[in-house]
PDB file of C-alpha atoms in Angstrom:
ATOM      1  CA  UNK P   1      15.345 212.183 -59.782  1.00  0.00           C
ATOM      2  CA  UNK P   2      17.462 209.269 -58.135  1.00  0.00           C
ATOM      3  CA  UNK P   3      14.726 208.866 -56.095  1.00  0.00           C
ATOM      4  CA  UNK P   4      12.050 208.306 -58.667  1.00  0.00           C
ATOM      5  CA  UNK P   5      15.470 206.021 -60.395  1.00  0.00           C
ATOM      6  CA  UNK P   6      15.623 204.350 -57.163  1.00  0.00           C
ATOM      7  CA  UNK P   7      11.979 203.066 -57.339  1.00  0.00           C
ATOM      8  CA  UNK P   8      11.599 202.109 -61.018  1.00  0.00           C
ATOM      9  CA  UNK P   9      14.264 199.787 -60.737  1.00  0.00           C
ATOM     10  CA  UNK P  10      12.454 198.288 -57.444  1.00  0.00           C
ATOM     11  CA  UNK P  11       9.395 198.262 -59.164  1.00  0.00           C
ATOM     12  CA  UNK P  12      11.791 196.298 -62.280  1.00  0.00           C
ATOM     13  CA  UNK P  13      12.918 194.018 -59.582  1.00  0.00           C
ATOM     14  CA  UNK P  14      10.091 192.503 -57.683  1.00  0.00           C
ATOM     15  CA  UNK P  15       8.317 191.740 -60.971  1.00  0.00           C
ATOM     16  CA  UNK P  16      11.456 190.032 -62.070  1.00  0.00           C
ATOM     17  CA  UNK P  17      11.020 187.893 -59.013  1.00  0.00           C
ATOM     18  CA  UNK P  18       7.201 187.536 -59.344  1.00  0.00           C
ATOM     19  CA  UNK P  19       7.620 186.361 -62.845  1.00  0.00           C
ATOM     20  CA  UNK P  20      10.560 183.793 -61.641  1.00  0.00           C
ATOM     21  CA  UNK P  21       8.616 182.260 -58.658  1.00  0.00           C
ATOM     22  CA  UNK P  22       5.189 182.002 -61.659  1.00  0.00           C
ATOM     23  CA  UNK P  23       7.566 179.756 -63.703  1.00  0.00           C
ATOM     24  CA  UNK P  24       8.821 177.643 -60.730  1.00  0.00           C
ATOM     25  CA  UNK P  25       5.029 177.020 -59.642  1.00  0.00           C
ATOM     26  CA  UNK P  26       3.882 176.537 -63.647  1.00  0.00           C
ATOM     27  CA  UNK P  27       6.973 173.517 -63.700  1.00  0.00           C
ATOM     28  CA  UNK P  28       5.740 170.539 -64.906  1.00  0.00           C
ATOM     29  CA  UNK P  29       6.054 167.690 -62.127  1.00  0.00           C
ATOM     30  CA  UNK P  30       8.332 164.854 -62.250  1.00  0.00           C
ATOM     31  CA  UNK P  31       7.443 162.391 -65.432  1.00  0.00           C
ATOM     32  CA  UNK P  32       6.747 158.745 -63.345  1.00  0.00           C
ATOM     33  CA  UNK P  33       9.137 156.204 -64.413  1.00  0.00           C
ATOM     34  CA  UNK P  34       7.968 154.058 -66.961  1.00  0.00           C
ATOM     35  CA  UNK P  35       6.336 150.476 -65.602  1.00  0.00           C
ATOM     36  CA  UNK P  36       6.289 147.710 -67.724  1.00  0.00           C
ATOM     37  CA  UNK P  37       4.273 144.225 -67.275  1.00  0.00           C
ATOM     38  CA  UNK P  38       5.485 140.805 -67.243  1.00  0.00           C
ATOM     39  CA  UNK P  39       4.328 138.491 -69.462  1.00  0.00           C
ATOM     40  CA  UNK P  40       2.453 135.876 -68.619  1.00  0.00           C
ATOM     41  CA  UNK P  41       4.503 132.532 -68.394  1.00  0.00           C
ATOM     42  CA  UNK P  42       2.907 129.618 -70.500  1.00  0.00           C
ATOM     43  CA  UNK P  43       1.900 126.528 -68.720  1.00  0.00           C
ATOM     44  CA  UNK P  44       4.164 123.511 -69.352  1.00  0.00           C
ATOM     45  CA  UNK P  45       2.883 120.957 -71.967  1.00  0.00           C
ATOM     46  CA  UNK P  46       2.333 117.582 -71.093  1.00  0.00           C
ATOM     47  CA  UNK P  47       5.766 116.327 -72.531  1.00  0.00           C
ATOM     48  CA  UNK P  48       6.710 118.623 -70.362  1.00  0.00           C
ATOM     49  CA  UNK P  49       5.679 117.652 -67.266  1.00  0.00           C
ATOM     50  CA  UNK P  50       6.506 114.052 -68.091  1.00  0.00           C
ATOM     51  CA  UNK P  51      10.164 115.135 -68.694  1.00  0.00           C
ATOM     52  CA  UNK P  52      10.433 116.648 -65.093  1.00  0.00           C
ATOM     53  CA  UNK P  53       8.868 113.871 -63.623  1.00  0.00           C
ATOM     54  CA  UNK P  54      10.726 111.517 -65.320  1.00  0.00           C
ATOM     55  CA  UNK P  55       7.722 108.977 -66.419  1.00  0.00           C
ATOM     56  CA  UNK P  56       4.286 108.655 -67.829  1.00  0.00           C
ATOM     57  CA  UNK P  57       1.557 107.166 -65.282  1.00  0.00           C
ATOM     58  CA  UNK P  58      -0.765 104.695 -67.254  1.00  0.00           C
ATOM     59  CA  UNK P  59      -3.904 104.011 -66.446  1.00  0.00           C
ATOM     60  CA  UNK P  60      -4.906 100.546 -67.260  1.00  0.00           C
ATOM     61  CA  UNK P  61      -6.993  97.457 -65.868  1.00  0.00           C
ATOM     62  CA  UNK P  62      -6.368  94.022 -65.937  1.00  0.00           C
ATOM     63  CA  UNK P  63      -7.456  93.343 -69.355  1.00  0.00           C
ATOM     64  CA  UNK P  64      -5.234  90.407 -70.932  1.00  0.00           C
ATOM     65  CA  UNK P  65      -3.745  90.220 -73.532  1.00  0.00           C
ATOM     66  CA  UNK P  66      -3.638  94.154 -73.315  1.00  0.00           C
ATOM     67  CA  UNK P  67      -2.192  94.633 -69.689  1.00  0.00           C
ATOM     68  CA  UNK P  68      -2.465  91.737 -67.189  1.00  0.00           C
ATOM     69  CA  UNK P  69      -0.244  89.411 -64.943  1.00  0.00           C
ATOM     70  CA  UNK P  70       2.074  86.261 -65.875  1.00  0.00           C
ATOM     71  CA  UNK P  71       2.344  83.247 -63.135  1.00  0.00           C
ATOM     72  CA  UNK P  72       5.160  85.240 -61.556  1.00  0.00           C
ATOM     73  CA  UNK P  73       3.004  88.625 -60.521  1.00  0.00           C
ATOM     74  CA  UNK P  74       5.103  90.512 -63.626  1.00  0.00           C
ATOM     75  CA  UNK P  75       2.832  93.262 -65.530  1.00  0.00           C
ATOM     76  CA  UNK P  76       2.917  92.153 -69.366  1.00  0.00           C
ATOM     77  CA  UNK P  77       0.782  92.078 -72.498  1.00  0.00           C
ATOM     78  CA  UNK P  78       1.167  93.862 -75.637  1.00  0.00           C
ATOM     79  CA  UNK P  79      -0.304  97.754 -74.061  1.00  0.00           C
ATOM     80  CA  UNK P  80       2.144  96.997 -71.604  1.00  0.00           C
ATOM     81  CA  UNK P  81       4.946  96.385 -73.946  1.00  0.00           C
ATOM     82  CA  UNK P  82       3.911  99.080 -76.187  1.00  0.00           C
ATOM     83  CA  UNK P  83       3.468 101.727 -73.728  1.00  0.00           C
ATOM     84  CA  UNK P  84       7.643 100.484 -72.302  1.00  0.00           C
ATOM     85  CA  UNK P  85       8.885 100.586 -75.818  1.00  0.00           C
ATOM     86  CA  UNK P  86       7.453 104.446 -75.953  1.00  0.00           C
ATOM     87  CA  UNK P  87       8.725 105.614 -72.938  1.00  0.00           C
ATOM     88  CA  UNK P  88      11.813 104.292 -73.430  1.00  0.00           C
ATOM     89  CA  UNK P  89      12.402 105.968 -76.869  1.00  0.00           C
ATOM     90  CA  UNK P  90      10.828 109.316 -74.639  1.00  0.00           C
ATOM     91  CA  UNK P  91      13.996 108.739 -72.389  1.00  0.00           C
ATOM     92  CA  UNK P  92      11.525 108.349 -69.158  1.00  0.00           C
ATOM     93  CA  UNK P  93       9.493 105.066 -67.382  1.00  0.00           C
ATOM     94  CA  UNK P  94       6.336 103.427 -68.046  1.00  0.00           C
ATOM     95  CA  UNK P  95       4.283 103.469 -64.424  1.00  0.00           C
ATOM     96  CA  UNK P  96       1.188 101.468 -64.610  1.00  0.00           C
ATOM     97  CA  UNK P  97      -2.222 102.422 -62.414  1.00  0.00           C
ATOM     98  CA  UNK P  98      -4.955 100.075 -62.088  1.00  0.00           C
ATOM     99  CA  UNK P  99      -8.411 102.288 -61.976  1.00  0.00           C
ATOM    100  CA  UNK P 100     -11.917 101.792 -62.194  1.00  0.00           C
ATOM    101  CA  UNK P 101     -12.827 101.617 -65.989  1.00  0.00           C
ATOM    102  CA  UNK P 102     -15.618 103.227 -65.188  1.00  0.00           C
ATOM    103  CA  UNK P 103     -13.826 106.349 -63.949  1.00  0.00           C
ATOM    104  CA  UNK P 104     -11.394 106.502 -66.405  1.00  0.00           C
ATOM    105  CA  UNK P 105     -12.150 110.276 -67.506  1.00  0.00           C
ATOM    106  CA  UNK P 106     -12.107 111.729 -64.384  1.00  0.00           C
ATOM    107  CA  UNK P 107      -8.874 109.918 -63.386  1.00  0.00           C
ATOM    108  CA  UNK P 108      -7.691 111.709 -66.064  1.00  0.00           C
ATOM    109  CA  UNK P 109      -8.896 115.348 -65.965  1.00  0.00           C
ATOM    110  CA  UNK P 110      -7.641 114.925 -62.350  1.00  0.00           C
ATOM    111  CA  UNK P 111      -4.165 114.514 -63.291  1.00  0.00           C
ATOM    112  CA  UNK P 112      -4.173 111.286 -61.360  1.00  0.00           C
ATOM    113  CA  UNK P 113      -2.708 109.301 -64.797  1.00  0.00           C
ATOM    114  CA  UNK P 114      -1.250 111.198 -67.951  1.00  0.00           C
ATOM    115  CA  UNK P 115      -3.222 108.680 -70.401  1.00  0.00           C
ATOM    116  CA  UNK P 116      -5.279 105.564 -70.421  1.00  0.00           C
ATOM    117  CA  UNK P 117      -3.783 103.125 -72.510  1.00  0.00           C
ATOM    118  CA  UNK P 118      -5.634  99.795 -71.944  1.00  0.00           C
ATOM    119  CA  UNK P 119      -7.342  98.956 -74.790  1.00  0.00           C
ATOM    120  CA  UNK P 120      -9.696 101.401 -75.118  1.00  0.00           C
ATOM    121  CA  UNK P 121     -12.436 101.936 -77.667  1.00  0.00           C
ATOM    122  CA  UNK P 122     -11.768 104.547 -79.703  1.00  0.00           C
ATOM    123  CA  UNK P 123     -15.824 106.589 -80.155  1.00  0.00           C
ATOM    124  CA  UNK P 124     -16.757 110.034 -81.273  1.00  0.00           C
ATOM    125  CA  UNK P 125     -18.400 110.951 -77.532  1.00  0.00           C
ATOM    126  CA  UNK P 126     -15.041 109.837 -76.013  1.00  0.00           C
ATOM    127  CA  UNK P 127     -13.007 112.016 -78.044  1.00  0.00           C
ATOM    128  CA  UNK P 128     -14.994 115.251 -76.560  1.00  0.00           C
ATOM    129  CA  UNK P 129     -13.197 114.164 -73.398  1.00  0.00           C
ATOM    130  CA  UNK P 130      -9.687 113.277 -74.474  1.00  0.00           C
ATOM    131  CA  UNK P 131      -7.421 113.700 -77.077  1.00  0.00           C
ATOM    132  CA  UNK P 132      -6.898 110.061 -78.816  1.00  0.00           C
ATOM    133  CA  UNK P 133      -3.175 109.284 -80.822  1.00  0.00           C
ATOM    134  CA  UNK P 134      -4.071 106.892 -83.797  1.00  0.00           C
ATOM    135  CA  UNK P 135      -6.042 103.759 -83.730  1.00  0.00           C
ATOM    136  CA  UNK P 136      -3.515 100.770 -83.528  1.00  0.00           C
ATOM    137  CA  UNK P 137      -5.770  97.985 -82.896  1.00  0.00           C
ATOM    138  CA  UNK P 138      -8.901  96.323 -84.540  1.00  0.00           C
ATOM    139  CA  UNK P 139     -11.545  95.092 -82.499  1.00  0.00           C
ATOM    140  CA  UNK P 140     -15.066  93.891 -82.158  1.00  0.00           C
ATOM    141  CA  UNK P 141     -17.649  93.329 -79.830  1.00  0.00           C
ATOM    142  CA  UNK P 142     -18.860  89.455 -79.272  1.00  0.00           C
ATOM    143  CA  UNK P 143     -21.197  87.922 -77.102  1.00  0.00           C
ATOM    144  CA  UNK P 144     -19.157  84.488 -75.006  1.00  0.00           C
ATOM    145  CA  UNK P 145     -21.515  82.027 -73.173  1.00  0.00           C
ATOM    146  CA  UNK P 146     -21.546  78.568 -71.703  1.00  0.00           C
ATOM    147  CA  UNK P 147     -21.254  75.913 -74.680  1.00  0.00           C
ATOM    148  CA  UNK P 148     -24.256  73.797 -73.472  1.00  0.00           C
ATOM    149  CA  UNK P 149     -26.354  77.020 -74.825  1.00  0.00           C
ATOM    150  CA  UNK P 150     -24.731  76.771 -77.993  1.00  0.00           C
ATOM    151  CA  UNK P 151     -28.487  76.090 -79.593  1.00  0.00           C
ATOM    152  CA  UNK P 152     -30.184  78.367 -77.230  1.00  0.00           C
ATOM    153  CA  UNK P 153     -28.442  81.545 -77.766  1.00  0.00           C
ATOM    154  CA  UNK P 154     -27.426  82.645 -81.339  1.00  0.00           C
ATOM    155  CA  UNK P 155     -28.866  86.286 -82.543  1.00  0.00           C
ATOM    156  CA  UNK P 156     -29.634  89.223 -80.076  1.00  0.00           C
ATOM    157  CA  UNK P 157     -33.361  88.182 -80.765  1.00  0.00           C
ATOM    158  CA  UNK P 158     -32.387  84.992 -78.076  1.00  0.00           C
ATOM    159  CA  UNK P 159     -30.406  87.145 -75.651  1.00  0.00           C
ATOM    160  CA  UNK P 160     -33.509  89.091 -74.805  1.00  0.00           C
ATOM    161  CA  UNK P 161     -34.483  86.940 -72.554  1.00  0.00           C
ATOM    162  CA  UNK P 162     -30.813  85.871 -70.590  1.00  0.00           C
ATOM    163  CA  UNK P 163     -28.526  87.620 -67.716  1.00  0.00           C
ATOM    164  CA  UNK P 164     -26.386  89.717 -69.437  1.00  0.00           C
ATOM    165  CA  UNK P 165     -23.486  91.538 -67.978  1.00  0.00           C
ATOM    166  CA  UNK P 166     -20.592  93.612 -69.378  1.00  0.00           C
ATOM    167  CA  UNK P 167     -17.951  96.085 -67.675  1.00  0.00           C
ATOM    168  CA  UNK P 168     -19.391  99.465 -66.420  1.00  0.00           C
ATOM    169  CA  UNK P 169     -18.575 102.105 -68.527  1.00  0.00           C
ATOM    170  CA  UNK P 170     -17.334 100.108 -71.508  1.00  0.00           C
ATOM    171  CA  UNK P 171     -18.936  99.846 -74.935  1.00  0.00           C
ATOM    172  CA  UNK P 172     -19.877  96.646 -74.578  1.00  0.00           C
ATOM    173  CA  UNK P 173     -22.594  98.049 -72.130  1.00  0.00           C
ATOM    174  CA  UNK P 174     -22.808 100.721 -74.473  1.00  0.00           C
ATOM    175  CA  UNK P 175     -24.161  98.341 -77.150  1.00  0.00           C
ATOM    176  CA  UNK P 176     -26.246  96.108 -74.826  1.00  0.00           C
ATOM    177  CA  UNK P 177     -28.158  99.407 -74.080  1.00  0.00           C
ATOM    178  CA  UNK P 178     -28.882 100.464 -76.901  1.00  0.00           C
ATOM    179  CA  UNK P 179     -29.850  97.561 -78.748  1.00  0.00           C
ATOM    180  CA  UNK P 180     -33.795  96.638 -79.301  1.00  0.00           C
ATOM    181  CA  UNK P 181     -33.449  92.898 -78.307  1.00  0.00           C
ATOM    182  CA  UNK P 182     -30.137  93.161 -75.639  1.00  0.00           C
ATOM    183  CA  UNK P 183     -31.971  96.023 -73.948  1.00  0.00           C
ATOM    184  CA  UNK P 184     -34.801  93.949 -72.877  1.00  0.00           C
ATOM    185  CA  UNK P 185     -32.604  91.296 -71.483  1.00  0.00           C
ATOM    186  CA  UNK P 186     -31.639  91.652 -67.767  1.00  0.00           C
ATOM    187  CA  UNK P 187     -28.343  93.485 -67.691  1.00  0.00           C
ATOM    188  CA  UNK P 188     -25.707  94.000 -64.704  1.00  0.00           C
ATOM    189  CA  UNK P 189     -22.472  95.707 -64.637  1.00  0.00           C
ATOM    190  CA  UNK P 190     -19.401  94.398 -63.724  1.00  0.00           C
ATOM    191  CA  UNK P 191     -15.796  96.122 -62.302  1.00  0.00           C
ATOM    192  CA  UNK P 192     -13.868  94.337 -65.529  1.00  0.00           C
ATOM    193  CA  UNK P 193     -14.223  92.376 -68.826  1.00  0.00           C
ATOM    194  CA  UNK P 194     -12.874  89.341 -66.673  1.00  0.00           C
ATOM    195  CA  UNK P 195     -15.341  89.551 -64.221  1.00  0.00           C
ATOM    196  CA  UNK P 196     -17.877  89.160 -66.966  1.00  0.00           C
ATOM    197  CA  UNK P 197     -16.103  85.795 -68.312  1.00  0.00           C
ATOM    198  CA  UNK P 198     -16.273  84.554 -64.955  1.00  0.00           C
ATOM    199  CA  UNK P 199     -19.997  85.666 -63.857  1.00  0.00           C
ATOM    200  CA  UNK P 200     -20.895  83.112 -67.215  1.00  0.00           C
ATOM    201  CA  UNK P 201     -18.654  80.744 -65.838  1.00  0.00           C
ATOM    202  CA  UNK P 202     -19.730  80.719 -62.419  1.00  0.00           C
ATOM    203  CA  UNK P 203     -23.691  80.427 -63.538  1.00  0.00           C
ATOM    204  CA  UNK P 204     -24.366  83.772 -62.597  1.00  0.00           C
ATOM    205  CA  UNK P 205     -24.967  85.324 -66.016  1.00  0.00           C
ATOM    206  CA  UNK P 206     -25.628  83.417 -69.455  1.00  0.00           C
ATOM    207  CA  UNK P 207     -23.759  85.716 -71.616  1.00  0.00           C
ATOM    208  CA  UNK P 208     -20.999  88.266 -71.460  1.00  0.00           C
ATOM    209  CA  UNK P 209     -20.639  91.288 -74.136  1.00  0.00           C
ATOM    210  CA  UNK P 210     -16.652  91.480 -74.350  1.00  0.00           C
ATOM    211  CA  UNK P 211     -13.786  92.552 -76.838  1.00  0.00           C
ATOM    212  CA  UNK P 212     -13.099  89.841 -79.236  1.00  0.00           C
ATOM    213  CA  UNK P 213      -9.129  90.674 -78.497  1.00  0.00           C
ATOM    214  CA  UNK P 214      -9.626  89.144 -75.061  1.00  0.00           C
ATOM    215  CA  UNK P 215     -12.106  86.744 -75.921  1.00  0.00           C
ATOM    216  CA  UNK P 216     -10.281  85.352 -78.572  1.00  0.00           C
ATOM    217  CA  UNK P 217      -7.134  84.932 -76.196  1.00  0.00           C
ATOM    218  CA  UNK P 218      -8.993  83.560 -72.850  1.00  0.00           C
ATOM    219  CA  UNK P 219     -12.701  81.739 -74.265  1.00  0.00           C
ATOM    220  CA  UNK P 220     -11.925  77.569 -74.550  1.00  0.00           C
ATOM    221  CA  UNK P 221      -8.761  77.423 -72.224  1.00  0.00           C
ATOM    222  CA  UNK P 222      -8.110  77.167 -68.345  1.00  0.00           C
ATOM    223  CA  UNK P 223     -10.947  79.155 -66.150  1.00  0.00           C
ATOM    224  CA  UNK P 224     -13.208  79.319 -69.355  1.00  0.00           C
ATOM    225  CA  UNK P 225     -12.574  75.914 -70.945  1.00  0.00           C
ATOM    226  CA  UNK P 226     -16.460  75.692 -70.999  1.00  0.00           C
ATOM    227  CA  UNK P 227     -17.077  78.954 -72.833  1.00  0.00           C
ATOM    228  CA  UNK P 228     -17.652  79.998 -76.391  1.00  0.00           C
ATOM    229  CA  UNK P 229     -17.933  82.765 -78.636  1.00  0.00           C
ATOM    230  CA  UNK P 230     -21.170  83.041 -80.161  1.00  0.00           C
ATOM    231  CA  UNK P 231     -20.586  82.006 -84.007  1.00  0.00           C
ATOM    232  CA  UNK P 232     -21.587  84.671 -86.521  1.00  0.00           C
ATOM    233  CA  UNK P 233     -22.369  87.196 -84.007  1.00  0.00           C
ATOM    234  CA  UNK P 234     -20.623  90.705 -83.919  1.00  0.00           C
ATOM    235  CA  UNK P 235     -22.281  93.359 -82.063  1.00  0.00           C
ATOM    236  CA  UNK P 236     -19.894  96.095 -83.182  1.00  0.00           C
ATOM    237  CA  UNK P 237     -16.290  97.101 -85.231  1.00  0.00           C
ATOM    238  CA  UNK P 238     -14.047  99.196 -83.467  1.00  0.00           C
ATOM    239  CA  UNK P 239     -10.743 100.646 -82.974  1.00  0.00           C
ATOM    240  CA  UNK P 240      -8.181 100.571 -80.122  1.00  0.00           C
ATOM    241  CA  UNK P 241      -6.309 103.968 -79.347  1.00  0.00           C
ATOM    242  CA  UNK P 242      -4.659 105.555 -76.351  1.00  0.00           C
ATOM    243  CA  UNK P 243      -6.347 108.234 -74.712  1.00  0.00           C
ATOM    244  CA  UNK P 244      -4.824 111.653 -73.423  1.00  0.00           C
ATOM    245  CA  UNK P 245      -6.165 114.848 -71.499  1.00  0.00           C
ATOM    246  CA  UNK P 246      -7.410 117.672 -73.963  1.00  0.00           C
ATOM    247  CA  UNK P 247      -5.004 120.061 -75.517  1.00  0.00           C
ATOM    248  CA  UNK P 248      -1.960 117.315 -75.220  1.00  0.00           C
ATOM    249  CA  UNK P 249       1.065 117.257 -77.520  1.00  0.00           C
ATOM    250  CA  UNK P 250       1.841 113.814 -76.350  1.00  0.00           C
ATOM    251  CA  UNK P 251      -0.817 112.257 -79.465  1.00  0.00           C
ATOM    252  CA  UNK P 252       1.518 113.655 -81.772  1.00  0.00           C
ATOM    253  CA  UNK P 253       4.954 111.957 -79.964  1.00  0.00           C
ATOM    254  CA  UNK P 254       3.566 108.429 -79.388  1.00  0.00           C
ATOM    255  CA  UNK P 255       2.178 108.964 -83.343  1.00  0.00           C
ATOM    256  CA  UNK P 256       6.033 109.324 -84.469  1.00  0.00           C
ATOM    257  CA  UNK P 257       7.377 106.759 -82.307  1.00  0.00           C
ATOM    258  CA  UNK P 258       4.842 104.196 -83.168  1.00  0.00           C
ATOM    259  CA  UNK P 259       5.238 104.565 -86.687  1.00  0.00           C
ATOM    260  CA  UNK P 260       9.157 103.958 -86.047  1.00  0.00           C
ATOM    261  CA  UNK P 261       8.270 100.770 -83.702  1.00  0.00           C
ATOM    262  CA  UNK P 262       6.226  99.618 -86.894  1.00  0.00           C
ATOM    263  CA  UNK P 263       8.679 100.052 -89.632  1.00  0.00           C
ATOM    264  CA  UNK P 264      11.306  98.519 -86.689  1.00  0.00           C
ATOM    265  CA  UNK P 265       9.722  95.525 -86.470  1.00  0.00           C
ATOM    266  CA  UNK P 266       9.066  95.858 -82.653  1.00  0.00           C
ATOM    267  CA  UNK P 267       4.881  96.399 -82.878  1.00  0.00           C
ATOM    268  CA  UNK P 268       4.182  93.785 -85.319  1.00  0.00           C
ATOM    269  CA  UNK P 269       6.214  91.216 -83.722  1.00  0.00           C
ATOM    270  CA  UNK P 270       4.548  92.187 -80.261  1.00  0.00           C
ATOM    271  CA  UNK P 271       0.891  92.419 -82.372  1.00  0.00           C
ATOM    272  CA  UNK P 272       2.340  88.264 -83.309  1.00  0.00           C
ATOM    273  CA  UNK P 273       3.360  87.609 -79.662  1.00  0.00           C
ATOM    274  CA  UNK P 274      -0.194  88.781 -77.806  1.00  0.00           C
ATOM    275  CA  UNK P 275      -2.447  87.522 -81.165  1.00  0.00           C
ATOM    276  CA  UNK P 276      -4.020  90.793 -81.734  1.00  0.00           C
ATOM    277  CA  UNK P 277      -4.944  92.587 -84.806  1.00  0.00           C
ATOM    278  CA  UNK P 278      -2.205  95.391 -85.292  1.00  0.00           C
ATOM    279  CA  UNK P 279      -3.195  98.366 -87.330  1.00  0.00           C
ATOM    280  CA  UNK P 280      -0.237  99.724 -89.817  1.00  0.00           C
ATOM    281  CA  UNK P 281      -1.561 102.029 -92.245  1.00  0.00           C
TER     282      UNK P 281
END
């Protein structure tokens, strides 16, 4: 009897321990500790970038009375003073780049200059490229030749027959090319709108396609005392505006601060001092 007692509680035993060592086995394993992902960080805007830097690099050519030289070697001109008078109310520095007009975008897109602010056209195919702040400038496209063709050149119909030139990339050739009479006439491009004034002055074009802004300040005087503008003649209307990289919130900032250099006074006495057509509305 304590013998068959004996057994039944070894028997009791060992499944007691089988059962045990089941559950240790059947344990669920350790639950991995939770990972989490960083967000992505966000790209610093524009204003951004100009903040660290501490400036805005302008991309400009020499284009009086927008951005040229006095006597002295001193950058002026109203685009000049402009673009000064918006940095400085940024808190950073104006630093002005002479480029190739004609390469203007891809200076851009490159990062090479934050915005091209040199008088430039304001057009529908440009603004798939950049991102424009408001138009503060009216312009127009005239035709400038020697005054001794005065009677020889006065509609497009008589400039389909002359030299024409105009700066590369500009609407000026824009126009000439796609004109019925201008775009029979022989055409060349030029590096700037004042090489064109002086290719009609040296005899090596008859007539230049230029902005009336500059025309109307250089034609009759110095260098071009012998020029004129052709009376009557306007090619095209247009708008001046500054040009940024797409996506920029800078547009929006020079917006504000021009419309407080307006109501200050400072843009339409500058608009007086450089004799160009300031835009307030």
């Amino acid at each position: 009897m304590k013998r068959i007692l004996a057994l039944t509680l070894a028997l009791a035993l060992c499944l007691c321990l089988f059962a045990a060592c089941s559950i240790k086995e059947k344990a669920p394993a350790d639950t991995p500790a939770a990972t989490t992902t960083k967000p992505a960080e966000t790209a610093p805007s524009d204003w951004d970038k100009l903040k660290a830097a501490g400036k805005m690099v302008i991309g400009i050519t020499d284009y009086e009375p927008m951005n040229y030289y006095d006597a002295n070697g001193k950058l002026i001109g109203f685009d000049t003073e402009y673009a000064e008078a918006v940095c400085a109310k940024l808190g950073i520095k104006a630093e002005f780049i002479e480029i190739d007009w004609d390469n203007k975008e891809i200076e851009l897109n490159a990062g090479s200059i934050d915005c091209i602010w040199n008088g430039m056209t304001y057009t529908a195919e440009r603004d798939e490229n950049m991102d424009f702040a408001d138009s503060y400038i009216y312009n127009a496209l005239v035709v400038v030749i020697r005054s001794k063709d005065a009677d020889k050149y006065k509609t497009t119909a008589d400039l389909s027959s002359a030299n024409l030139v105009a700066e590369a990339g500009s609407t000026s050739e824009e126009v000439i090319t796609g004109d019925p009479d201008l775009s029979k006439a022989a055409y060349t491009p030029v590096d700037s709108l004042v090489t064109s004034l002086m290719e009609v002055a040296a005899y090596t074009a008859d007539a230049a396609v230029v902005d009336s802004t500059m025309a109307a300040e250089l034609v009759g005087k110095g260098a071009y005392a012998d020029l004129i503008i052709i009376d009557g003649l306007v090619l095209s209307e247009e708008e001046l505006a500054i040009g940024f990289r797409t996506g920029s919130d800078m547009p929006a900032k020079v917006n504000e601060i021009t419309d407080d250099l307006i109501a200050d006074g400072t843009l339409p006495a500058l608009a007086e001092k450089y004799g160009v057509n300031l835009i307030t509305d």
